[in-house]
Amino acid sequence: MSVKAEMSQESQHGRWSISDSEEEDNIIPPTPQKPSVTPSIKPNLESKPSKITTILEQKPEQSPNVNVNHVKEPSAPSIGSEARQAAHGNQINPVKYESNPSPALKRKRETDEGGWNLSSSDDEETRPSVPKNEPKKVNVSPKKKKTEHTRPPSPHGACYYKEEPADFFETNLSMNDMYRFYLNKVTGIQKKFNTGALHIKEILSPMFGMLKESVQFNYCFDIPWMVEQYPPEFRDKPVVIVHGDKREAKARLIEQAKPYPHITFCQAKLDIAFGTHHTKMMLLWYEEGFRVIILTSNLIRADWYQKTQGLWMSPLYPRLPEGSPGLAGESPTNFKRDLLEYLEAYRAPELADWIDRIKQHDLSETRVYLIGSTPGRYQGPAMEKWGHLRLRKLLREHARPIQNEERWPVIGQFSSIGSMGLDKTKWLAAEFQHTLTTLGRAEKSLPISQPQMHLIYPSVENVRTSLEGYPAGGSLPYSIQTAQKQLWLHSYFHGWHADVTGRSNAMPHIKTYMRISPDFTQLAWFLVTSANLSKAAWGALEKNNTQIMVRSYELGVLYLPSAFNMSTFPVEKNAFSGSASSKGFPVPYDLPPHRYSSKDQPWIWNIPYTKAPDTHGNVWAPS
Ligand code: K8Y
């Protein structure tokens, strides 16, 4: 019997807890060797993101949603019968809510391994979210709170993942595809809101090409799950995994892939402290040609379940005639050159064949600009190759000036936040806001007031009432150590509201940036990227602004109206409810943004929230 099934039975006996700090230590890890259908990751109970205490009174059967709660057999490893034997009373042993790797878990593991303590004398400010001096164990007493009857029932019953409906994988891209910008499908929302959205299984399906080989660039991988996302007929085609893992994390990744001889690895060099390989990209080589997907989702199930994620899918790039020069097949946006430069920055022999292959294809139909970050310290003309100075250069050269531009706000929307110093003058306003507010120069260029900057990041209430509940906060890793140093930042914050997409309750892991008209109907540009609001991602100037230092790999695509023969993009009001096609841009959240109320706080992942239960009846008590 599976753990999840057992949890469901346990829950029929009333309140229970899946978390108890004492019992946790008694858990016997599963045997590492698993059949290939289950991840062979050992749940690392030391480093799980949180304890989850269920205070759900209502039986799953009483849930009005019970009929849609067909619970899947878990594809995650079970914690084994030892754990069950140790269970007693109405408590069972702690179970990580998800045994698959999560980015949060990964980050924590990196800390445990000392990965973040290695160096960086240079910059205390960019220290990542979980510091080395974090208390070992907060003694959370898993008090089983009394529940009121007003508490919302769990939409999923006691088991975490519910089955996707039968028609979940039906693809319908009839609508607005001129931008090639898509959201992921979300389980548990009205069907109409998944129209035109894509699940990873669809992206990898024969519908988009007969796959020969692929490369998966990402941060977090569940390899058995990833293999299952490929259709059976392509499942043993060669896959290269490009990752940034070192030491123990790298060993675990390689161990996961042991049952799959078609998978090989490319470790991205990360020579600057605190850098991460965030880039999320698929290179798909088909019988018919070649395709690029640039996205925001990790290759783990949770990232494709109930989060809002975005992606750009390239056109199908045909092969160039034999003997064409490598520079042929360029797009008006120089996408081919920029993609090759990005790949060359890895200086990885494992990518050499792919670089040659791309050279042999015609990428001329591409309408987006590539914006990447690769780790390094750059001077002179190289300063504009990566990060926010790359964005600044593209906006300067290709975004037309607009009238009253000082009244056109910029919006940044992200799922994590780095340290940006004591006040806005340290980086946010001095560098980043300057970049976001750059446009091509008008005739006259008088000093003007800075346009407004709205930042969108989920509030505690957004997370609490989300489809996933508090566990969604495991992918929003803003730490208390960082947050408490920059309370000034929070005055820019706006909540996550996405009624237009049906995804108000699907927390964002997408990251977007844009410039918009004062009435929120026209876009000067739009960017979807892996880059969060951090100096590590976007780069920070050094040495009297003669050098930019970038820590991480990031990748995104920029939409500029000039590449679509437009002066601005109209904002599409009904892009996400399966309605007609138009030339409007499908902005994936509600406009205008709603500022935090005086009671709202930004989600901080490593402090407890125990005063109010989430959508599953749980509280959040991080260890
Ligand atoms: C790591 C990912 C994400 C965020 C900082 C804060 C730390 C941080 C992180 C992996 C992912 C994400 N870490 O300084 O940047 O944000 O790839 O999912 O939310 O995308």
XYZ file of C-alpha atoms and ligand atoms in Angstrom:
643
model
C 0.000 0.000 0.000
C 1.174 3.440 -0.755
C 1.828 6.082 1.798
C -0.607 8.429 0.203
C -3.376 5.882 0.253
C -2.582 5.238 3.857
C -2.712 8.895 4.685
C -6.155 8.994 3.226
C -7.280 6.180 5.471
C -5.725 7.698 8.493
C -7.542 10.878 7.820
C -10.854 9.139 8.015
C -10.249 8.761 11.693
C -10.293 12.435 12.214
C -7.573 14.933 12.787
C -4.049 13.874 12.308
C -0.648 15.205 11.928
C 1.933 14.315 9.400
C 4.566 16.117 11.299
C 6.257 15.556 14.546
C 9.768 16.534 15.255
C 10.530 13.583 17.493
C 9.175 10.898 15.293
C 10.780 12.431 12.308
C 14.156 11.269 13.428
C 12.932 7.707 13.573
C 12.052 7.549 9.946
C 13.977 4.971 8.098
C 14.871 6.169 4.681
C 13.678 4.054 1.802
C 16.052 1.769 0.072
C 17.724 3.815 -2.606
C 17.171 1.323 -5.396
C 13.726 1.721 -6.795
C 12.098 0.407 -9.899
C 12.645 2.848 -12.680
C 9.156 4.261 -12.408
C 9.834 5.816 -9.046
C 12.369 8.478 -8.262
C 15.338 7.041 -6.513
C 15.850 10.145 -4.492
C 16.191 9.578 -0.833
C 13.847 11.825 1.023
C 16.233 13.937 2.993
C 14.254 14.529 6.073
C 16.782 16.870 7.581
C 16.240 19.305 4.811
C 12.624 19.114 3.984
C 11.194 22.559 3.542
C 8.650 22.396 6.278
C 6.557 20.369 8.540
C 2.976 20.307 7.658
C 0.460 19.853 10.347
C -2.932 18.859 9.226
C -5.799 20.173 11.222
C -8.436 19.129 8.819
C -11.499 17.946 10.619
C -13.634 17.065 7.667
C -13.356 13.659 6.109
C -12.313 13.659 2.492
C -15.554 11.876 1.641
C -17.487 14.849 2.847
C -15.709 17.131 0.497
C -17.977 18.422 -2.237
C -15.105 17.722 -4.579
C -14.803 14.106 -3.692
C -15.878 12.912 -7.085
C -13.011 14.606 -8.789
C -10.522 13.444 -6.201
C -9.380 10.336 -7.964
C -6.179 9.881 -6.175
C -3.220 8.693 -8.134
C -0.898 6.062 -6.893
C 2.055 8.100 -5.908
C 4.943 8.127 -8.255
C 7.053 9.355 -5.393
C 8.957 6.904 -3.289
C 7.088 5.621 -0.302
C 8.670 6.047 3.070
C 8.303 2.372 3.658
C 6.560 0.127 6.098
C 8.967 0.972 8.904
C 7.428 4.381 9.032
C 3.967 2.965 9.140
C 4.839 0.610 11.964
C 6.066 3.512 13.982
C 2.783 5.301 13.555
C 0.441 5.291 16.473
C -2.783 6.859 17.623
C -4.134 9.329 15.165
C -0.682 10.413 14.175
C 1.409 8.941 11.508
C 5.010 9.488 10.954
C 6.063 12.642 9.257
C 5.911 12.535 5.553
C 7.470 15.113 3.433
C 4.529 16.445 1.540
C 6.425 15.600 -1.546
C 9.272 13.211 -1.745
C 10.326 14.476 -5.115
C 12.999 17.095 -5.140
C 11.780 20.623 -4.897
C 13.859 23.675 -5.637
C 13.413 24.610 -2.015
C 14.663 21.282 -0.781
C 17.559 21.542 -3.161
C 18.508 24.970 -1.934
C 18.406 23.785 1.640
C 20.540 20.778 0.810
C 23.091 23.012 -0.799
C 23.322 24.913 2.443
C 23.639 21.755 4.482
C 26.481 20.672 2.301
C 28.222 23.916 2.835
C 27.784 24.850 -0.776
C 26.962 28.399 0.136
C 29.621 28.780 2.721
C 32.405 28.320 0.300
C 33.563 31.767 -0.433
C 32.549 35.176 -1.505
C 34.376 37.539 0.609
C 33.177 40.150 -1.778
C 29.539 40.511 -1.141
C 27.656 39.911 2.007
C 24.516 41.296 0.444
C 24.016 38.612 -2.129
C 24.064 35.840 0.376
C 21.254 33.521 -0.567
C 18.146 32.952 1.345
C 19.093 30.316 3.868
C 22.114 31.415 5.849
C 24.557 29.113 7.515
C 23.578 30.329 10.952
C 20.012 29.197 10.593
C 18.822 27.539 13.780
C 19.171 23.783 13.486
C 15.714 22.959 14.574
C 12.903 25.134 15.663
C 10.964 23.062 18.089
C 7.570 23.191 16.598
C 5.140 21.410 18.778
C 2.670 19.994 16.335
C -0.343 21.170 18.201
C -3.450 19.864 16.684
C -5.526 22.940 16.574
C -9.233 22.940 17.077
C -10.932 23.500 13.820
C -13.896 25.711 13.274
C -16.621 24.642 10.938
C -15.965 27.567 8.655
C -12.711 26.057 7.525
C -12.518 25.351 3.839
C -12.429 21.687 2.930
C -9.384 20.387 1.199
C -9.981 20.430 -2.525
C -7.753 17.377 -2.879
C -8.720 15.224 0.025
C -5.753 14.078 2.029
C -3.627 13.073 -0.894
C -1.598 15.663 -2.568
C -1.836 15.115 -6.285
C -5.179 14.555 -7.837
C -5.693 13.023 -11.209
C -5.768 15.278 -14.204
C -9.155 15.033 -15.926
C -9.351 12.732 -18.928
C -9.283 15.611 -21.391
C -6.348 17.345 -19.686
C -3.919 16.420 -22.449
C -6.143 17.479 -25.321
C -4.326 20.231 -27.075
C -6.135 23.253 -28.376
C -3.885 25.958 -29.705
C -6.381 27.405 -32.139
C -6.344 30.731 -30.342
C -3.852 33.543 -30.299
C -0.553 31.959 -31.257
C 1.189 34.884 -32.890
C 3.236 35.481 -29.754
C 3.916 31.788 -29.111
C 3.592 32.578 -25.393
C 1.812 29.899 -23.375
C 0.916 29.129 -19.813
C 1.109 25.654 -18.335
C -2.026 23.630 -17.711
C -3.202 23.730 -14.113
C -5.024 20.832 -12.431
C -8.152 21.859 -10.578
C -9.294 24.944 -12.497
C -12.166 25.340 -14.933
C -11.437 23.637 -18.227
C -11.884 26.808 -20.234
C -8.907 28.372 -18.473
C -6.626 25.599 -19.719
C -7.573 26.265 -23.321
C -4.432 27.125 -25.190
C -2.246 26.138 -22.239
C 0.361 23.391 -22.497
C 1.433 20.503 -20.328
C 4.953 19.117 -20.709
C 3.550 15.895 -22.206
C 2.034 17.926 -25.007
C 5.223 19.904 -25.575
C 7.130 16.633 -26.052
C 4.407 14.929 -28.100
C 4.689 13.994 -31.802
C 2.252 16.829 -32.486
C 5.219 19.218 -32.404
C 7.712 16.975 -34.212
C 9.203 13.497 -34.411
C 11.889 13.731 -31.764
C 15.392 12.433 -32.443
C 17.360 13.943 -29.541
C 16.866 16.627 -26.923
C 18.631 18.766 -24.338
C 17.014 19.773 -21.057
C 18.483 22.819 -19.327
C 17.095 23.255 -15.843
C 17.643 23.701 -12.121
C 15.684 20.889 -10.519
C 15.138 17.440 -12.033
C 13.088 14.409 -11.150
C 14.559 12.176 -13.792
C 12.105 9.259 -13.658
C 9.249 11.732 -13.861
C 10.937 13.566 -16.724
C 11.394 10.330 -18.674
C 7.689 9.598 -18.265
C 6.792 12.917 -19.845
C 8.320 11.855 -23.141
C 5.910 9.810 -25.264
C 6.760 6.073 -25.249
C 7.999 6.202 -28.815
C 10.622 8.849 -27.951
C 11.401 7.681 -24.447
C 14.806 6.194 -25.212
C 16.032 8.962 -27.536
C 19.224 10.620 -26.288
C 18.743 13.392 -23.710
C 21.460 15.717 -22.436
C 20.745 17.272 -19.055
C 22.396 20.637 -18.449
C 22.501 21.444 -14.741
C 24.561 23.313 -12.179
C 24.822 20.707 -9.457
C 28.086 20.016 -7.671
C 29.310 17.406 -5.216
C 26.554 15.491 -3.401
C 23.738 17.064 -5.395
C 25.503 16.098 -8.620
C 26.035 12.564 -7.357
C 22.330 12.275 -6.530
C 21.386 13.506 -9.980
C 23.641 10.991 -11.681
C 22.367 8.245 -9.412
C 18.793 9.065 -10.420
C 19.679 8.535 -14.069
C 21.353 5.149 -13.616
C 18.392 3.217 -15.026
C 18.418 5.413 -18.148
C 21.438 4.907 -20.383
C 20.058 7.390 -22.934
C 20.600 10.253 -20.469
C 23.930 12.064 -20.287
C 24.965 15.117 -18.311
C 26.557 18.483 -18.847
C 27.569 20.334 -15.701
C 27.490 24.088 -16.205
C 30.508 25.781 -14.679
C 29.569 28.022 -11.777
C 32.746 29.752 -10.734
C 31.215 32.656 -8.836
C 29.873 32.044 -5.352
C 26.112 31.745 -4.908
C 25.490 31.337 -8.601
C 22.842 28.891 -9.758
C 21.869 27.329 -13.055
C 18.313 28.675 -13.314
C 18.023 28.551 -17.090
C 15.092 26.467 -18.249
C 15.236 25.531 -21.902
C 14.538 22.552 -24.130
C 16.346 21.989 -27.404
C 14.316 19.546 -29.466
C 15.834 17.989 -32.591
C 13.255 16.396 -34.868
C 13.115 14.490 -38.132
C 11.468 17.680 -39.433
C 13.902 20.222 -37.994
C 14.592 21.807 -34.662
C 12.717 23.696 -31.944
C 13.559 25.716 -28.834
C 11.358 26.040 -25.739
C 12.269 28.662 -23.142
C 10.272 28.226 -19.977
C 9.974 28.800 -16.230
C 9.158 25.294 -14.926
C 11.542 22.915 -13.244
C 11.442 19.298 -14.405
C 9.520 18.090 -11.383
C 5.884 17.214 -11.096
C 4.962 19.964 -8.644
C 6.053 22.616 -11.138
C 3.519 21.362 -13.720
C 0.614 20.793 -11.350
C -0.894 23.873 -9.738
C 1.538 26.711 -10.373
C 1.397 29.445 -12.963
C 4.293 28.974 -15.351
C 5.063 30.476 -18.729
C 6.860 29.434 -21.866
C 7.834 30.550 -25.322
C 7.812 27.936 -28.041
C 9.829 28.663 -31.142
C 8.502 27.991 -34.596
C 9.633 24.696 -36.154
C 13.004 25.610 -37.612
C 13.666 23.823 -40.917
C 17.098 22.557 -41.890
C 19.099 24.900 -44.099
C 20.230 23.618 -47.508
C 23.399 21.513 -47.280
C 26.532 23.660 -47.215
C 24.853 26.881 -46.023
C 27.102 29.189 -44.007
C 26.649 29.014 -40.230
C 25.407 32.580 -40.125
C 22.552 31.863 -42.566
C 19.045 31.524 -41.174
C 19.347 34.553 -38.878
C 16.215 36.316 -37.644
C 15.586 40.089 -37.596
C 16.070 39.787 -33.816
C 19.491 38.098 -34.150
C 18.119 35.195 -32.211
C 20.365 32.613 -33.865
C 23.571 34.480 -33.077
C 22.436 35.168 -29.518
C 21.381 31.573 -28.839
C 24.724 30.308 -30.155
C 26.585 32.853 -27.995
C 24.608 31.781 -24.972
C 25.423 28.111 -25.596
C 29.076 28.882 -26.312
C 29.330 30.619 -22.942
C 29.085 27.204 -21.247
C 32.304 26.175 -23.016
C 31.025 22.621 -22.729
C 32.110 19.859 -25.119
C 28.749 18.152 -24.501
C 27.027 21.020 -26.327
C 29.370 21.194 -29.335
C 27.252 18.941 -31.569
C 24.175 20.919 -30.674
C 25.869 24.184 -31.573
C 26.757 22.718 -34.990
C 23.236 21.405 -35.410
C 21.703 24.792 -34.653
C 24.010 26.396 -37.199
C 22.486 24.072 -39.804
C 18.945 25.333 -39.164
C 16.925 28.315 -40.325
C 15.861 30.401 -37.310
C 14.799 33.385 -39.410
C 11.118 33.232 -38.382
C 11.947 34.092 -34.754
C 10.304 37.291 -33.544
C 11.632 37.445 -30.001
C 14.943 38.618 -28.574
C 16.964 36.348 -26.328
C 18.013 37.719 -22.935
C 20.399 35.530 -21.000
C 22.631 35.718 -17.977
C 25.836 33.721 -17.702
C 28.149 33.946 -14.715
C 31.128 36.230 -14.958
C 32.559 39.715 -14.582
C 32.220 41.646 -17.804
C 33.790 44.896 -18.984
C 33.708 47.033 -22.105
C 31.346 45.882 -24.867
C 30.879 42.533 -23.075
C 29.014 44.404 -20.329
C 25.949 44.481 -22.593
C 25.891 40.779 -23.402
C 24.033 39.540 -20.329
C 21.594 40.468 -17.597
C 19.946 43.824 -17.165
C 22.446 45.725 -19.294
C 21.533 43.406 -22.171
C 17.861 44.289 -21.609
C 18.808 47.964 -21.406
C 20.660 47.799 -24.721
C 17.745 46.087 -26.498
C 15.256 48.616 -25.116
C 17.511 51.509 -26.112
C 17.940 50.154 -29.650
C 14.558 48.634 -30.427
C 11.883 50.104 -28.132
C 10.502 53.261 -29.697
C 10.154 56.386 -27.604
C 6.609 57.036 -26.378
C 4.837 60.239 -25.434
C 4.547 60.907 -21.720
C 6.750 57.933 -21.095
C 7.229 59.003 -17.484
C 3.582 58.041 -16.984
C 4.084 54.499 -18.324
C 4.716 52.236 -15.327
C 6.988 49.231 -15.311
C 5.861 45.990 -13.712
C 8.117 43.265 -12.373
C 6.615 39.924 -11.334
C 8.703 37.121 -9.830
C 8.760 34.188 -7.400
C 11.867 34.939 -5.366
C 13.795 37.926 -4.147
C 17.456 38.428 -3.463
C 19.112 40.931 -1.215
C 19.176 44.443 -2.650
C 20.758 46.467 0.096
C 19.827 49.068 2.646
C 17.724 51.217 0.364
C 16.568 51.566 -3.219
C 19.604 53.569 -4.278
C 21.900 50.570 -3.821
C 20.665 48.595 -6.831
C 16.909 48.628 -7.417
C 16.454 52.237 -8.514
C 20.026 52.957 -9.522
C 20.390 50.002 -11.865
C 17.371 47.854 -12.339
C 14.636 50.482 -12.525
C 16.858 52.512 -14.833
C 17.032 49.523 -17.179
C 13.310 48.778 -17.042
C 12.458 52.406 -17.818
C 14.848 52.666 -20.774
C 13.397 53.278 -24.226
C 14.807 54.510 -27.497
C 15.730 58.165 -27.244
C 13.292 60.813 -28.422
C 14.581 63.993 -30.088
C 14.716 65.886 -26.875
C 15.837 64.121 -23.764
C 15.087 66.218 -20.711
C 15.486 64.906 -17.209
C 12.175 63.354 -16.337
C 10.571 61.895 -13.280
C 11.050 58.168 -12.867
C 8.043 56.136 -13.947
C 6.310 54.069 -11.270
C 7.505 50.557 -10.651
C 4.991 47.966 -9.485
C 6.357 44.701 -8.143
C 4.113 41.625 -8.009
C 4.921 38.931 -5.468
C 2.462 36.699 -3.572
C 1.301 37.773 -0.131
C 0.929 35.318 2.745
C -2.833 35.405 2.130
C -2.331 34.610 -1.565
C -0.323 31.519 -0.622
C -2.651 30.450 2.189
C -5.693 30.467 -0.064
C -3.922 29.016 -3.102
C -4.689 25.665 -4.740
C -1.611 24.110 -3.176
C -1.986 25.953 0.108
C 1.103 26.742 2.149
C 3.261 24.184 0.305
C 3.132 26.563 -2.661
C 5.382 28.722 -0.498
C 8.131 26.129 -0.883
C 8.663 27.569 -4.366
C 8.653 31.182 -3.148
C 11.969 31.130 -1.285
C 12.142 34.696 0.041
C 13.902 34.302 3.365
C 13.361 36.177 6.598
C 17.080 36.920 6.751
C 16.860 38.768 3.442
C 13.419 40.285 3.997
C 14.167 41.868 7.363
C 17.054 43.823 5.871
C 14.917 45.424 3.165
C 11.546 46.365 4.585
C 11.707 49.408 2.296
C 11.250 47.098 -0.689
C 7.868 45.836 0.422
C 6.188 49.190 -0.244
C 6.478 48.373 -3.964
C 4.587 45.096 -3.578
C 1.325 44.076 -5.202
C -0.510 40.801 -4.748
C -0.857 37.901 -7.159
C -4.220 38.265 -8.877
C -4.886 36.451 -12.122
C -8.635 36.147 -12.546
C -8.097 36.748 -16.282
C -6.283 33.442 -16.485
C -8.315 31.522 -13.919
C -5.015 31.248 -12.061
C -5.437 33.574 -9.094
C -5.011 30.521 -6.884
C -2.177 28.954 -8.880
C 0.855 30.655 -7.376
C 3.328 32.136 -9.827
C 6.625 30.498 -10.630
C 6.578 32.491 -13.843
C 8.678 35.660 -13.949
C 7.640 38.550 -16.166
C 8.621 42.159 -16.667
C 6.865 44.755 -18.794
C 6.278 48.416 -19.618
C 2.637 49.409 -19.838
C 0.515 52.426 -20.648
C -1.055 54.542 -17.868
C -4.469 52.971 -18.611
C -2.965 49.448 -18.722
C -4.164 48.759 -22.283
C -0.924 48.934 -24.284
C 2.447 47.296 -23.805
C 5.743 48.857 -24.835
C 7.431 45.475 -24.305
C 7.053 42.195 -22.420
C 9.634 39.734 -21.073
C 9.202 36.191 -19.748
C 12.286 34.764 -18.082
C 13.767 32.572 -15.377
C 15.253 35.669 -13.712
C 13.884 36.604 -10.296
C 14.316 39.985 -8.631
C 17.953 39.521 -7.674
C 21.375 40.878 -8.399
C 22.622 37.312 -8.868
C 20.222 36.910 -11.778
C 20.320 40.350 -13.382
C 23.856 41.421 -12.540
C 25.211 44.276 -10.471
C 27.598 47.024 -11.507
C 31.012 47.158 -9.876
C 34.226 49.177 -10.120
C 32.604 52.560 -10.648
C 30.193 51.103 -13.204
C 32.955 49.772 -15.460
C 32.113 46.144 -14.764
C 29.007 44.033 -14.308
C 29.087 40.881 -12.221
C 26.550 38.129 -12.894
C 26.340 35.036 -10.694
C 23.723 32.810 -12.321
C 22.578 31.369 -15.602
C 19.180 32.743 -16.597
C 17.240 32.801 -19.854
C 14.195 34.587 -21.191
C 12.662 36.097 -24.295
C 11.775 39.730 -24.908
C 8.815 40.773 -27.039
C 9.256 44.129 -28.744
C 6.465 45.579 -30.892
C 8.912 46.594 -33.637
C 9.608 42.907 -34.362
C 5.861 42.458 -34.979
C 5.540 45.622 -37.079
C 3.541 47.241 -34.306
C 4.132 50.349 -32.217
C 2.718 48.818 -29.027
C 1.031 45.519 -28.170
C -2.596 45.922 -27.195
C -3.324 44.013 -23.988
C -5.704 41.121 -24.718
C -8.528 41.240 -22.193
C -9.873 37.726 -22.724
C -6.859 35.798 -23.846
C -7.214 32.938 -21.384
C -10.812 31.798 -21.507
C -10.740 30.069 -24.850
C -12.068 33.081 -26.674
C -11.264 34.282 -30.135
C -7.829 35.055 -31.474
C -6.636 38.601 -31.679
C -3.497 40.620 -31.930
C -3.616 41.389 -28.230
C -0.837 40.268 -25.921
C -1.937 37.687 -23.329
C -0.725 39.328 -20.095
C -0.973 36.514 -17.542
C -2.358 38.450 -14.554
C -4.925 41.091 -13.690
C -4.324 44.731 -14.515
C -3.892 47.114 -12.887
C -1.982 45.359 -10.107
C -3.514 45.512 -6.597
C -1.237 47.001 -3.981
C -0.852 45.043 -0.720
C -3.343 46.150 1.903
C -1.986 47.351 5.243
C -2.500 43.814 6.587
C -0.671 42.060 3.764
C 2.834 40.704 4.124
C 5.050 39.244 1.426
C 5.330 35.462 1.594
C 8.470 34.525 3.516
C 9.148 30.835 3.351
C 11.146 30.142 6.482
C 8.875 31.523 9.194
C 5.758 29.827 10.583
C 2.160 30.612 9.637
C -0.015 28.862 12.189
C -2.852 31.290 12.874
C -4.951 30.331 9.894
C -5.141 27.068 7.968
C -4.602 26.820 4.240
C -6.920 25.330 1.614
C -5.963 21.855 2.797
C -6.458 22.588 6.476
C -2.713 22.732 7.162
C -0.464 25.254 8.836
C 3.131 26.067 7.909
C 5.833 25.389 10.459
C 9.232 25.343 8.831
C 12.023 23.532 10.605
C 16.481 28.805 -6.937
C 14.089 27.728 -9.610
C 12.875 30.204 -8.678
C 14.735 30.438 -7.042
C 18.069 34.674 -4.796
C 17.132 33.947 -3.856
C 17.271 32.456 -3.980
C 16.431 31.947 -5.117
C 15.926 29.991 -6.481
C 15.867 28.074 -7.937
C 14.692 28.523 -8.507
C 14.125 29.695 -8.063
N 16.610 30.669 -5.472
O 19.022 35.252 -4.307
O 17.876 34.668 -6.012
O 15.630 32.622 -5.667
O 14.755 27.518 -10.609
O 12.943 27.314 -9.487
O 11.952 30.588 -7.978
O 12.809 30.216 -9.898
